[in-house]
Amino acid sequence: MQRRQSSKHSKRPLQVHHSNQTDLSAWRKGGTVDTEKSAQNRQSLSDQKNDNEQDSLEQALSYFEKIQDRVSLKKSEVLQKHLSTMESIALKRGLPPEGFDVLLDVALSGKLADTVNTRLLKSLIPASAIPESSIVSSVSWFCVSKCSSNIQLLFLRWLITMFDFIDHKEQVHALYGIFFSFLNDEKLCPYICHVLYLLTRKENVKPFRVRRLLDLQSKMGMQPHLQALLSLYKLFCPELVSITLPQKMKTYFKNADGPWKAAINAVRQRNQANSTVPQPLLLGTAQPHSRKRKWNTQLIVPASSANAQNLVVGGKMSRADSCSANESFPVEQLRTFPQLLQNIHRLEFPSQMGSVLTNPLLLHYMNCSKDESVYLRLYYWMGQTLQEECTWCVVDNNQYEEEFRGFLETVYKAECFLQEGFPSCEEFLYRSLPLWDGVSCRSQILQLVSWIPLSTFSEMKSQLCDPLAQLFFTSSLYFKCSVLESLKELLQNWLNWHVVQLDSESDSQFSSLNTTLSGLVNGVAELINFVGRISTAALHLEKSHTFLLYFILDFYETVCDIYLKYKLPLLIMPPAGVFYPALLSMDSVNLNQLCYIMYRYRTNLIAAKENEMSKKKIQQFKFSSQTYQEYNQYIIAMVGCLWTSSAFQKDNHPEGIRLDDELLKKTGVREYKNSFNIVYHPALMCYAVDFLQQPLKVKQRMRMRKCDSRTCWSLSVIWNRETED
């Protein structure tokens, strides 16, 4: 018996060893088991560590809640321990909502030294949301001035930074008058104005508040924070603010989120990395932890906790019940366009205005809304975000270029949806283009350029044209083409805006329309002349490259139809540095573009001439004789080159291609007069070869077409000679 057992035990290791060597599936299974066990062990260790941190956090909160007397930080090891615990946990994963009541009360009650209070305020990083009740309680401590002015200032900066994290704001809005009473404090005034700017509604604008701000302005001067609040008041109630405020967009407030911004980003990224549940970027009642930075975390419509409770309590809740429970319709429940139409009078924009950019329904609502505060809130948020997070303006943000590029793409899509540019984007472009290298976020920046509003182009052309021109001349061919495409889209957007304005204007507003038309004509003319100058120089630099010439002529395809297609009394001919390289181009596409452009110029000039001769309407704008003369010079050179083989003799343009016969003979070219006609033109040589290879019947048909074309050109020349001044 013992012998049998010993033999059995002696064979068992051999069987196991043999199995492990030959059975691959068993080996894989064993490896999987080991991996699962190690993963479970790591998960258990992580859970245990989180439990320990949670216990330490609860102990620290309990300690701070029970503090009654002033405690010295140097003499109390317990205070040092709990303060360090609070800071480490806050910076690692953020604080829960229930912790803000305790820590704000301690920091603003003056029970501890300013050093401790400062560290507490800087550690107030939310993991999800901040309860409104904690803000109300902290403002009550703020009013009794138990803490020092430095702590009050730091609290205001924290409140401005965390404003979008507050779950509700109705009670905070009710504190408007309390905040307003602190305007007399010169140290707190800039930040109080910032808070009031975020809280202001139309019902908050009162005559006594306007007078108070005007008095402060007379004492302090034209301070930007006072101008911001007065501008907002004037927008809501223009009859109460009679003074003239600067129309130019500017940065009214200083950056207030220095101590907390990096911590918030780190907490959100760490929470996202530790989360095992996928968190889609959809509208809903959840508040996902985004690994994106500040701009993309605020592109999600936040859900209020009250609405979330209405959805959870009692199981399912009907739409009618949810609407009757609240006066305003919760935007996170907005799913379809019929819902938008049914509840359009009861919608309220979310606290995080950046979320509007990614929601087409809210963009529709924004386009219909007459509430100017909505635009102000969006412009303010966007301006602050672009100013603080620009990857080439902030040195340590290069690693976030991909996310910044996505944000700019979102802004551009919203502009295309609304068919108008954002003033904050315009300000961002004017401020950042001189620092731009032409490489970072190239396509997104040039897309935003195409939506610069018309009203300020003439005033700001030095901030747009000069930086673009410097980059244009020193960059690659592809960049030059991209800039030309962007400027063409900018011109088209201005012209489309003009057409829409013409359709919407009534006869009673004819005088205001004339003023707008004059500004539009001047702005469009400046843009066209700018493109003409840089195009001429670029063709010299790139040796009249075919690809570049295509984009230049594509721009002038829009210019040549401005009068008829866009109803704008303006026609500007392309410069000689563009016309002649296209006429003598080696590419048939460029030559074809030029012929079409000259044909459309002719059609527009004829229409303008007929309108002037009819005298049915008093023409406010008339084309100068120089425009007709320049066109006639171009068309004579073109016909002489392509048809009559006399381009070098009859071209009378000052910058044309007229040459003496003796100089042409020295070139050694036979029949130099025919070198650029329709048969021998280098761009059309391929078609001549193709013609020779065609059967006889096809040649006859092509000859007939050629005769028709020759007749059209002859009539064109006759017309030009008759209309030449």
XYZ file of C-alpha atoms in Angstrom:
725
model
C 0.000 0.000 0.000
C 2.719 2.406 0.918
C 4.681 1.371 -2.142
C 1.696 2.016 -4.402
C 1.156 5.405 -2.904
C 4.805 6.325 -3.236
C 4.812 5.322 -6.880
C 1.692 7.348 -7.447
C 3.237 10.433 -5.859
C 6.434 9.950 -7.796
C 4.619 9.934 -11.132
C 2.430 12.942 -10.499
C 5.099 15.577 -11.029
C 6.114 13.931 -14.279
C 2.548 14.039 -15.566
C 2.185 17.665 -14.662
C 5.489 18.538 -16.228
C 4.624 16.615 -19.377
C 1.242 18.282 -19.596
C 2.719 21.739 -19.253
C 5.182 21.041 -22.033
C 2.773 19.607 -24.598
C -0.662 21.184 -23.902
C -0.512 24.823 -25.118
C -4.115 25.537 -24.138
C -3.394 24.488 -20.572
C -0.383 26.756 -20.513
C -2.465 29.654 -21.805
C -5.158 28.918 -19.255
C -2.634 28.898 -16.467
C -1.186 32.183 -17.691
C -4.666 33.720 -17.841
C -5.422 32.588 -14.313
C -2.194 34.134 -13.080
C -2.970 37.372 -14.892
C -6.494 37.491 -13.472
C -5.190 36.841 -9.991
C -2.586 39.588 -10.290
C -5.228 41.980 -11.618
C -7.524 41.097 -8.751
C -4.718 41.636 -6.291
C -3.946 45.040 -7.766
C -7.619 45.950 -7.696
C -7.948 44.869 -4.069
C -4.867 46.878 -3.134
C -6.259 49.890 -4.976
C -9.633 49.518 -3.242
C -7.915 49.199 0.115
C -5.856 52.308 -0.592
C -8.974 54.234 -1.605
C -10.739 53.116 1.564
C -7.818 54.320 3.646
C -7.831 57.669 1.859
C -11.578 57.972 2.385
C -11.187 57.281 6.087
C -8.390 59.839 6.336
C -10.539 62.403 4.502
C -13.477 61.825 6.833
C -11.218 62.202 9.858
C -9.779 65.445 8.483
C -13.230 66.886 7.742
C -14.418 65.897 11.193
C -11.392 67.591 12.745
C -11.919 70.864 10.873
C -15.633 70.812 11.655
C -14.974 70.601 15.400
C -12.376 73.394 15.569
C -13.546 76.120 17.930
C -10.476 78.011 19.081
C -7.506 79.337 17.172
C -4.861 76.652 16.593
C -1.222 77.288 15.722
C 0.023 75.382 12.710
C 3.603 75.090 13.995
C 2.590 73.770 17.407
C -0.159 71.361 16.359
C 0.967 68.154 14.674
C -2.649 67.060 14.305
C -3.485 70.172 12.291
C -0.443 69.641 10.101
C -1.405 66.023 9.511
C -5.035 66.707 8.574
C -4.122 69.724 6.449
C -1.590 67.685 4.478
C -4.133 64.891 4.080
C -6.705 67.330 2.777
C -4.296 68.850 0.282
C -3.005 65.536 -1.060
C -6.460 64.020 -1.537
C -7.843 67.203 -3.113
C -5.003 67.418 -5.605
C -5.216 63.721 -6.354
C -8.945 63.075 -6.908
C -10.836 66.168 -5.790
C -13.120 66.771 -2.838
C -16.688 65.466 -2.495
C -19.566 67.988 -2.374
C -20.111 67.566 1.375
C -16.563 68.741 2.131
C -17.050 72.284 0.841
C -19.431 73.365 3.618
C -16.904 72.476 6.303
C -13.763 73.832 4.655
C -15.285 77.115 3.444
C -16.722 77.815 6.890
C -13.346 77.182 8.517
C -11.384 79.228 5.975
C -13.682 82.289 6.121
C -14.521 82.221 9.820
C -11.053 83.421 10.853
C -10.501 80.604 13.335
C -7.143 79.721 11.804
C -4.171 81.707 10.577
C -4.071 83.106 7.042
C -1.436 80.567 6.083
C -3.793 77.682 6.891
C -6.804 79.405 5.345
C -4.880 80.036 2.140
C -3.873 76.399 1.885
C -7.460 75.317 2.533
C -8.866 77.573 -0.181
C -6.247 76.434 -2.682
C -7.159 72.802 -1.971
C -10.863 73.297 -2.745
C -10.837 71.263 -5.975
C -14.219 69.676 -6.801
C -14.427 66.060 -7.883
C -17.883 66.626 -9.403
C -19.977 69.603 -8.278
C -20.128 72.271 -5.596
C -23.382 72.562 -3.622
C -25.089 75.931 -3.758
C -25.709 75.891 -0.019
C -21.980 75.972 0.704
C -21.635 79.119 -1.436
C -24.468 80.851 0.434
C -22.946 79.926 3.791
C -19.487 81.114 2.736
C -20.864 84.457 1.517
C -22.411 85.001 4.958
C -18.959 84.523 6.524
C -17.512 86.780 3.833
C -19.878 89.580 4.839
C -19.022 89.564 8.555
C -15.325 90.098 7.696
C -13.956 87.629 10.232
C -11.147 86.778 7.831
C -8.513 89.083 6.393
C -8.854 90.985 3.121
C -6.329 88.676 1.468
C -8.518 85.668 2.250
C -11.585 87.529 0.970
C -9.745 88.258 -2.259
C -8.656 84.648 -2.634
C -12.214 83.470 -1.994
C -13.549 85.716 -4.772
C -10.955 84.346 -7.175
C -11.954 80.816 -6.201
C -15.649 81.625 -6.678
C -15.019 83.038 -10.176
C -12.988 79.990 -11.182
C -15.516 77.483 -9.802
C -18.629 79.340 -10.972
C -19.503 76.717 -13.584
C -19.147 73.894 -11.037
C -21.953 75.195 -8.790
C -24.920 72.841 -9.138
C -27.603 75.561 -8.770
C -27.433 79.327 -8.972
C -30.836 80.665 -7.964
C -29.840 81.360 -4.358
C -26.490 82.715 -5.523
C -28.316 85.122 -7.846
C -30.332 86.274 -4.848
C -27.048 87.478 -3.271
C -26.508 90.024 -6.075
C -27.153 93.026 -3.845
C -24.743 91.751 -1.207
C -21.916 91.455 -3.713
C -22.779 94.872 -5.140
C -22.344 96.477 -1.707
C -18.608 95.588 -1.743
C -17.830 97.704 -4.814
C -16.414 100.513 -2.667
C -13.487 98.320 -1.627
C -10.791 99.231 -4.167
C -8.890 96.005 -3.584
C -11.926 93.770 -4.060
C -13.644 95.896 -6.724
C -12.178 94.184 -9.857
C -13.185 90.731 -8.618
C -16.575 91.882 -7.316
C -17.277 93.296 -10.789
C -16.247 89.960 -12.271
C -18.692 88.091 -10.014
C -21.461 90.590 -10.795
C -20.749 90.217 -14.517
C -21.385 86.473 -14.194
C -24.556 86.957 -12.139
C -26.193 89.937 -13.873
C -29.668 89.503 -15.291
C -31.983 92.129 -16.696
C -33.912 92.413 -13.434
C -30.665 93.252 -11.615
C -30.163 96.468 -13.597
C -31.520 99.318 -11.463
C -31.061 103.104 -11.759
C -29.336 103.369 -8.367
C -26.797 100.735 -9.404
C -26.044 102.562 -12.639
C -25.495 105.787 -10.678
C -23.224 103.942 -8.262
C -21.066 102.600 -11.076
C -20.867 106.015 -12.725
C -19.768 107.558 -9.448
C -17.080 104.927 -9.048
C -15.932 105.527 -12.588
C -15.624 109.251 -11.953
C -13.444 108.508 -8.905
C -11.324 105.646 -10.264
C -11.270 106.554 -13.953
C -12.094 104.312 -16.939
C -11.295 101.008 -15.292
C -11.892 97.936 -17.508
C -13.896 96.040 -14.851
C -16.277 98.989 -14.417
C -16.606 99.322 -18.191
C -17.516 95.645 -18.411
C -20.362 95.974 -15.936
C -21.610 99.229 -17.465
C -21.547 97.661 -20.935
C -23.667 94.799 -19.672
C -26.087 97.194 -17.986
C -26.350 99.269 -21.153
C -27.087 96.150 -23.155
C -29.983 95.216 -20.885
C -31.315 98.738 -20.311
C -29.844 101.240 -22.802
C -32.165 103.965 -21.518
C -30.440 103.890 -18.111
C -26.831 104.160 -19.336
C -26.445 107.285 -21.440
C -22.638 107.511 -21.568
C -20.670 106.316 -24.587
C -18.595 103.207 -23.931
C -15.767 101.858 -26.110
C -17.113 99.569 -28.820
C -13.832 97.751 -29.282
C -13.709 94.313 -27.688
C -11.118 93.973 -24.952
C -10.195 91.768 -22.019
C -12.071 93.270 -19.103
C -10.906 90.970 -16.304
C -7.627 89.487 -15.238
C -7.097 85.762 -15.088
C -8.427 84.559 -11.732
C -7.947 80.780 -11.892
C -4.158 80.527 -11.484
C -3.920 78.338 -8.324
C -6.727 75.950 -9.345
C -6.646 75.509 -13.126
C -3.795 73.015 -13.310
C -5.167 71.080 -10.341
C -8.635 70.801 -11.897
C -7.157 69.480 -15.144
C -4.982 66.950 -13.306
C -7.905 65.706 -11.204
C -10.158 65.268 -14.221
C -7.535 63.394 -16.216
C -6.705 61.125 -13.281
C -10.355 60.353 -12.576
C -10.917 59.543 -16.226
C -7.913 57.212 -16.285
C -9.066 55.402 -13.136
C -12.660 55.046 -14.304
C -13.603 51.645 -15.763
C -16.990 52.772 -17.071
C -17.110 54.294 -20.574
C -18.339 57.869 -20.441
C -19.727 59.052 -23.772
C -19.955 62.750 -24.521
C -23.741 62.826 -24.783
C -26.457 65.003 -23.346
C -27.792 63.491 -20.170
C -28.130 63.705 -16.440
C -24.665 62.296 -15.750
C -21.633 64.461 -15.276
C -18.787 62.597 -16.973
C -15.169 63.061 -16.014
C -13.497 64.215 -19.194
C -9.836 63.681 -19.817
C -9.941 66.819 -21.968
C -8.899 70.177 -20.700
C -11.030 73.085 -19.609
C -12.519 73.904 -22.996
C -13.731 70.381 -23.770
C -15.025 69.647 -20.274
C -17.379 72.577 -20.655
C -18.677 71.430 -24.058
C -21.105 69.062 -22.298
C -24.525 70.248 -21.202
C -24.488 69.988 -17.370
C -27.462 68.449 -15.641
C -28.878 70.043 -12.524
C -29.301 67.774 -9.541
C -32.924 68.746 -9.167
C -33.730 67.537 -12.649
C -31.760 64.390 -12.029
C -33.812 63.688 -8.919
C -37.028 64.216 -10.826
C -35.902 61.569 -13.263
C -34.898 59.085 -10.592
C -37.502 59.432 -7.862
C -40.656 57.485 -8.595
C -39.146 55.504 -11.420
C -40.234 56.935 -14.745
C -41.587 60.416 -15.019
C -43.678 61.682 -17.903
C -42.639 64.663 -19.964
C -45.685 66.620 -18.903
C -44.930 65.992 -15.216
C -41.330 67.043 -15.578
C -42.360 70.213 -17.392
C -45.061 71.108 -14.902
C -42.724 70.568 -11.974
C -40.410 73.328 -13.159
C -41.101 76.582 -14.932
C -38.142 76.094 -17.241
C -37.638 73.056 -19.454
C -34.374 71.228 -18.577
C -32.007 71.503 -21.528
C -30.442 68.099 -20.862
C -33.805 66.547 -21.805
C -33.916 68.400 -25.126
C -33.567 65.772 -27.841
C -35.601 66.698 -30.933
C -36.536 69.776 -32.925
C -40.289 69.409 -32.108
C -39.331 69.514 -28.419
C -37.479 72.757 -29.072
C -40.518 74.296 -30.770
C -42.889 73.207 -27.999
C -40.725 74.503 -25.153
C -38.893 77.384 -26.803
C -40.370 79.939 -24.363
C -39.395 77.905 -21.298
C -35.814 77.003 -22.127
C -32.927 78.367 -20.120
C -29.348 78.150 -21.283
C -27.009 75.978 -19.189
C -24.513 77.495 -16.805
C -21.651 76.178 -18.944
C -22.167 78.201 -22.108
C -19.491 76.245 -23.932
C -21.883 73.289 -24.129
C -24.044 75.283 -26.557
C -21.362 74.926 -29.239
C -21.841 71.162 -29.566
C -25.635 71.119 -29.437
C -27.403 71.987 -32.738
C -30.743 72.467 -30.990
C -29.315 75.031 -28.584
C -27.581 76.743 -31.499
C -30.972 76.987 -33.213
C -32.415 78.478 -30.042
C -29.491 80.873 -29.716
C -30.025 82.026 -33.291
C -33.662 82.842 -32.493
C -33.121 84.291 -29.039
C -33.194 88.073 -28.635
C -31.534 87.927 -25.225
C -28.183 89.631 -25.739
C -26.900 88.324 -22.410
C -26.707 84.861 -23.962
C -24.204 86.092 -26.534
C -22.297 88.028 -23.889
C -21.974 84.940 -21.707
C -20.760 82.845 -24.643
C -18.345 85.525 -25.866
C -16.962 86.022 -22.373
C -16.386 82.302 -21.812
C -14.884 81.818 -25.249
C -12.640 84.865 -24.952
C -11.276 83.738 -21.584
C -10.688 80.196 -22.850
C -8.925 81.265 -26.027
C -6.799 83.782 -24.152
C -5.641 81.347 -21.471
C -5.213 78.151 -23.466
C -3.670 79.204 -26.789
C -0.897 76.678 -27.389
C 1.626 79.133 -28.878
C 0.874 81.910 -26.387
C 1.318 79.705 -23.304
C 4.646 77.931 -23.201
C 3.648 74.872 -21.164
C 0.600 74.027 -23.279
C 2.309 72.492 -26.309
C 1.287 69.000 -25.261
C -2.387 69.985 -25.515
C -2.231 71.202 -29.109
C -4.376 68.326 -30.370
C -7.144 69.150 -27.905
C -6.890 72.853 -28.675
C -7.169 72.038 -32.368
C -10.379 70.105 -31.675
C -11.766 73.027 -29.707
C -11.054 75.475 -32.540
C -12.746 73.074 -34.949
C -15.827 73.054 -32.723
C -15.898 76.855 -32.644
C -15.578 77.009 -36.430
C -18.459 74.571 -36.935
C -20.625 76.659 -34.621
C -19.777 79.781 -36.635
C -20.725 77.990 -39.843
C -23.997 76.882 -38.249
C -24.874 80.402 -37.085
C -23.450 81.967 -40.271
C -21.629 84.641 -38.303
C -18.302 85.042 -36.575
C -17.771 85.442 -32.854
C -16.199 88.731 -31.702
C -14.130 86.833 -29.135
C -12.578 84.784 -31.962
C -11.826 87.976 -33.851
C -10.072 89.410 -30.795
C -8.162 86.156 -30.329
C -6.959 86.212 -33.934
C -5.808 89.826 -33.785
C -3.934 89.152 -30.551
C -2.355 85.816 -31.492
C -1.577 86.139 -35.216
C 1.607 88.194 -34.574
C 2.855 85.304 -32.384
C 1.678 82.493 -34.655
C 4.271 80.363 -36.446
C 1.930 79.409 -39.300
C 2.190 75.701 -38.442
C 0.277 75.053 -35.218
C -3.445 74.512 -35.859
C -2.983 75.957 -39.349
C -6.249 74.866 -40.947
C -8.313 75.792 -37.870
C -6.809 79.292 -37.594
C -7.347 80.013 -41.275
C -10.912 78.735 -41.007
C -11.567 81.187 -38.186
C -10.075 83.983 -40.291
C -12.805 83.394 -42.868
C -15.465 84.407 -40.306
C -13.989 87.714 -39.136
C -16.908 90.191 -38.939
C -17.019 92.889 -41.562
C -17.665 95.859 -39.304
C -14.146 96.080 -37.919
C -11.996 94.962 -40.862
C -11.093 98.482 -41.942
C -10.088 99.409 -38.401
C -8.174 96.214 -37.677
C -6.612 95.513 -41.083
C -3.126 96.209 -39.731
C -3.597 93.483 -37.122
C -4.794 90.985 -39.719
C -3.085 91.907 -42.995
C 0.417 92.616 -41.722
C 0.905 89.363 -39.744
C -0.690 87.327 -42.535
C 1.481 88.987 -45.164
C 4.678 88.270 -43.213
C 3.761 84.593 -42.895
C 2.489 84.496 -46.482
C 5.755 85.627 -48.049
C 8.012 83.482 -45.842
C 6.029 80.219 -45.912
C 5.568 77.362 -48.329
C 3.491 77.269 -51.494
C 0.827 75.215 -49.738
C 0.478 77.829 -46.996
C 0.083 80.591 -49.588
C -2.723 78.662 -51.260
C -4.397 78.039 -47.893
C -4.339 81.754 -47.053
C -5.840 82.652 -50.436
C -8.611 80.095 -49.943
C -9.364 81.494 -46.492
C -9.513 85.072 -47.801
C -11.831 83.970 -50.600
C -14.197 82.435 -48.039
C -13.960 85.625 -45.975
C -15.009 87.675 -49.006
C -17.885 85.306 -49.767
C -19.119 85.487 -46.170
C -19.160 89.280 -46.276
C -21.002 89.287 -49.590
C -23.540 86.719 -48.393
C -24.151 88.833 -45.306
C -24.802 91.809 -47.578
C -27.355 89.860 -49.640
C -29.181 88.767 -46.498
C -29.218 92.338 -45.212
C -30.653 93.572 -48.515
C -33.490 91.082 -48.279
C -34.274 91.975 -44.661
C -34.068 95.766 -44.956
C -37.297 97.684 -45.542
C -37.760 100.817 -47.594
C -38.095 102.897 -44.436
C -34.513 102.073 -43.463
C -32.972 103.236 -46.719
C -30.720 105.818 -45.098
C -29.179 103.367 -42.639
C -28.710 100.906 -45.489
C -26.695 103.472 -47.437
C -24.343 103.953 -44.499
C -23.850 100.208 -44.152
C -23.370 99.858 -47.908
C -20.642 102.487 -47.948
C -18.736 100.704 -45.186
C -19.175 97.365 -46.942
C -17.891 98.707 -50.270
C -14.804 100.179 -48.604
C -14.083 97.020 -46.615
C -14.503 94.696 -49.602
C -12.348 96.959 -51.769
C -9.563 96.927 -49.171
C -9.650 93.154 -48.983
C -9.561 92.713 -52.774
C -6.682 95.166 -53.151
C -4.777 93.403 -50.361
C -5.192 90.036 -52.074
C -4.099 91.577 -55.385
C -0.883 92.896 -53.840
C 0.132 89.677 -52.106
C -0.839 87.617 -55.179
C 1.408 89.648 -57.457
C 4.354 89.283 -55.085
C 3.666 85.569 -54.538
C 3.671 84.850 -58.286
C 7.093 86.479 -58.531
C 8.379 84.452 -55.578
C 6.973 81.139 -56.809
C 7.777 81.767 -60.504
C 4.097 81.844 -61.531
C 3.416 78.365 -60.172
C 0.306 76.801 -61.733
C -1.128 75.634 -58.410
C -0.805 79.083 -56.855
C -2.273 80.761 -59.932
C -5.321 78.502 -59.710
C -6.173 79.747 -56.195
C -5.590 83.371 -57.180
C -7.917 83.095 -60.163
C -10.428 81.236 -58.019
C -10.549 84.311 -55.765
C -11.168 86.564 -58.764
C -13.991 84.324 -59.959
C -15.857 85.661 -56.938
C -14.686 89.235 -57.500
C -15.797 89.396 -61.144
C -19.452 88.654 -60.258
C -19.875 90.958 -57.261
C -22.168 93.400 -59.051
C -24.745 90.949 -60.461
C -24.516 87.998 -58.089
C -24.185 89.863 -54.793
C -25.789 93.209 -55.736
C -22.821 95.235 -54.581
C -21.818 98.272 -56.699
C -18.146 97.365 -56.914
C -15.883 95.883 -59.579
C -12.110 95.759 -59.220
C -9.972 94.350 -62.001
C -7.114 91.957 -61.190
C -3.662 93.590 -61.216
C -1.419 93.194 -64.244
C 0.826 90.949 -62.163
C -2.026 88.413 -62.077
C -3.605 88.917 -65.514
C -0.512 88.498 -67.683
C 0.927 85.406 -65.923
C -2.490 83.774 -66.414
C -2.662 84.841 -70.071
C 0.786 83.408 -70.790
C 0.371 80.392 -68.521
C 1.506 76.956 -69.630
C -1.584 75.342 -68.088
C -4.908 75.204 -69.936
C -6.934 75.314 -66.689
C -5.485 78.724 -65.762
C -6.126 80.096 -69.227
C -9.687 78.782 -69.169
C -10.255 80.408 -65.763
C -8.995 83.733 -67.077
C -11.294 83.597 -70.124
C -14.307 82.900 -67.916
C -13.358 85.701 -65.507
C -13.044 88.245 -68.329
C -16.391 87.117 -69.724
C -18.087 87.660 -66.355
C -16.397 91.058 -65.971
C -17.857 92.010 -69.348
C -21.350 90.878 -68.300
C -21.204 92.848 -65.051
C -19.823 95.984 -66.735
C -22.545 95.901 -69.383
C -25.196 95.604 -66.677
C -23.680 98.503 -64.754
C -23.502 100.640 -67.896
C -27.139 99.914 -68.735
C -28.264 100.822 -65.225
C -26.393 104.104 -65.416
C -27.885 104.927 -68.817
C -31.466 104.029 -67.869
C -31.632 106.715 -65.139
C -34.526 104.926 -63.504
C -32.799 105.041 -60.136
C -30.460 107.546 -58.617
C -27.144 105.731 -58.506
C -25.297 106.392 -55.262
C -22.256 104.456 -56.474
C -20.935 104.670 -60.034
C -18.053 102.824 -61.603
C -15.206 105.085 -62.616
C -14.087 105.352 -66.221
C -10.749 103.893 -65.131
C -12.428 100.523 -64.524
C -13.767 100.421 -68.092
C -10.444 101.548 -69.510
C -8.522 98.904 -67.615
C -10.903 96.187 -68.759
C -10.607 97.336 -72.372
C -6.829 97.268 -72.157
C -6.920 93.716 -70.847
C -9.404 92.501 -73.439
C -7.465 94.048 -76.327
C -4.309 92.329 -75.111
C -6.196 89.046 -74.714
C -7.825 89.128 -78.149
C -4.589 90.248 -79.753
C -2.770 87.367 -78.119
C -5.255 84.558 -78.767
C -6.929 85.611 -82.053
C -5.293 88.365 -84.068
C -1.690 87.420 -83.218
C -0.839 91.039 -82.452
C -0.406 90.990 -78.679
C 3.164 92.280 -78.757
C 2.219 95.213 -81.017
C -1.207 96.413 -79.803
C -1.004 95.904 -76.036
C -1.274 99.405 -74.572
C -1.356 98.546 -70.871
C 1.448 100.263 -68.887
C 2.519 96.899 -67.472
C 1.676 94.901 -70.599
C 3.720 92.706 -72.936
C 4.233 95.130 -75.798
C 7.703 94.747 -77.337
C 9.519 96.256 -80.311
C 9.836 94.143 -83.437
C 13.618 94.414 -83.412
C 13.788 92.975 -79.927
C 11.420 90.148 -80.880
C 13.516 89.263 -83.941
C 16.587 88.913 -81.752
C 14.882 86.076 -79.841
C 15.280 83.843 -82.891
C 11.716 82.551 -82.625
C 10.053 81.932 -85.962
C 6.651 83.529 -86.391
C 6.823 85.040 -82.956
C 3.554 86.854 -83.604
C 1.690 83.525 -83.630
C 3.404 82.080 -80.567
C 0.477 82.679 -78.229
C -2.568 82.449 -80.471
C -5.200 79.797 -80.011
C -3.385 77.355 -82.303
C 0.180 77.687 -81.011
C -0.405 78.741 -77.393
C 1.660 76.426 -75.131
C -1.325 75.877 -72.831
C -3.495 74.743 -75.765
C -0.900 72.688 -77.636
C -2.299 69.449 -76.253
C -5.694 70.285 -77.749
C -4.098 71.045 -81.130
C -2.417 67.652 -81.095
C -5.684 66.003 -80.115
C -7.422 67.812 -83.001
C -4.953 66.419 -85.523
C -5.599 62.918 -84.237
C -9.381 63.131 -84.647
C -11.320 61.744 -87.690
C -12.359 64.121 -90.474
C -16.012 64.546 -89.390
C -15.002 65.474 -85.885
C -12.546 68.057 -87.302
C -15.318 69.653 -89.319
C -17.514 69.995 -86.250
C -14.606 71.465 -84.310
C -13.977 73.990 -87.125
C -17.613 75.101 -86.906
C -17.270 75.609 -83.145
C -14.044 77.499 -83.750
C -15.773 79.850 -86.180
C -18.580 80.501 -83.678
C -16.018 81.282 -81.006
C -14.140 83.611 -83.364
C -17.379 85.460 -84.083
C -18.075 85.892 -80.354
C -14.607 87.273 -79.779
C -14.928 89.691 -82.691
C -18.211 91.010 -81.334
C -16.568 91.429 -77.962
C -13.773 93.498 -79.466
C -16.252 95.676 -81.361
C -18.239 96.323 -78.184
C -15.135 97.240 -76.271
C -14.007 99.695 -78.925
C -17.417 101.339 -78.904
C -17.597 101.649 -75.127
C -13.981 102.708 -74.638
C -13.793 106.137 -73.038
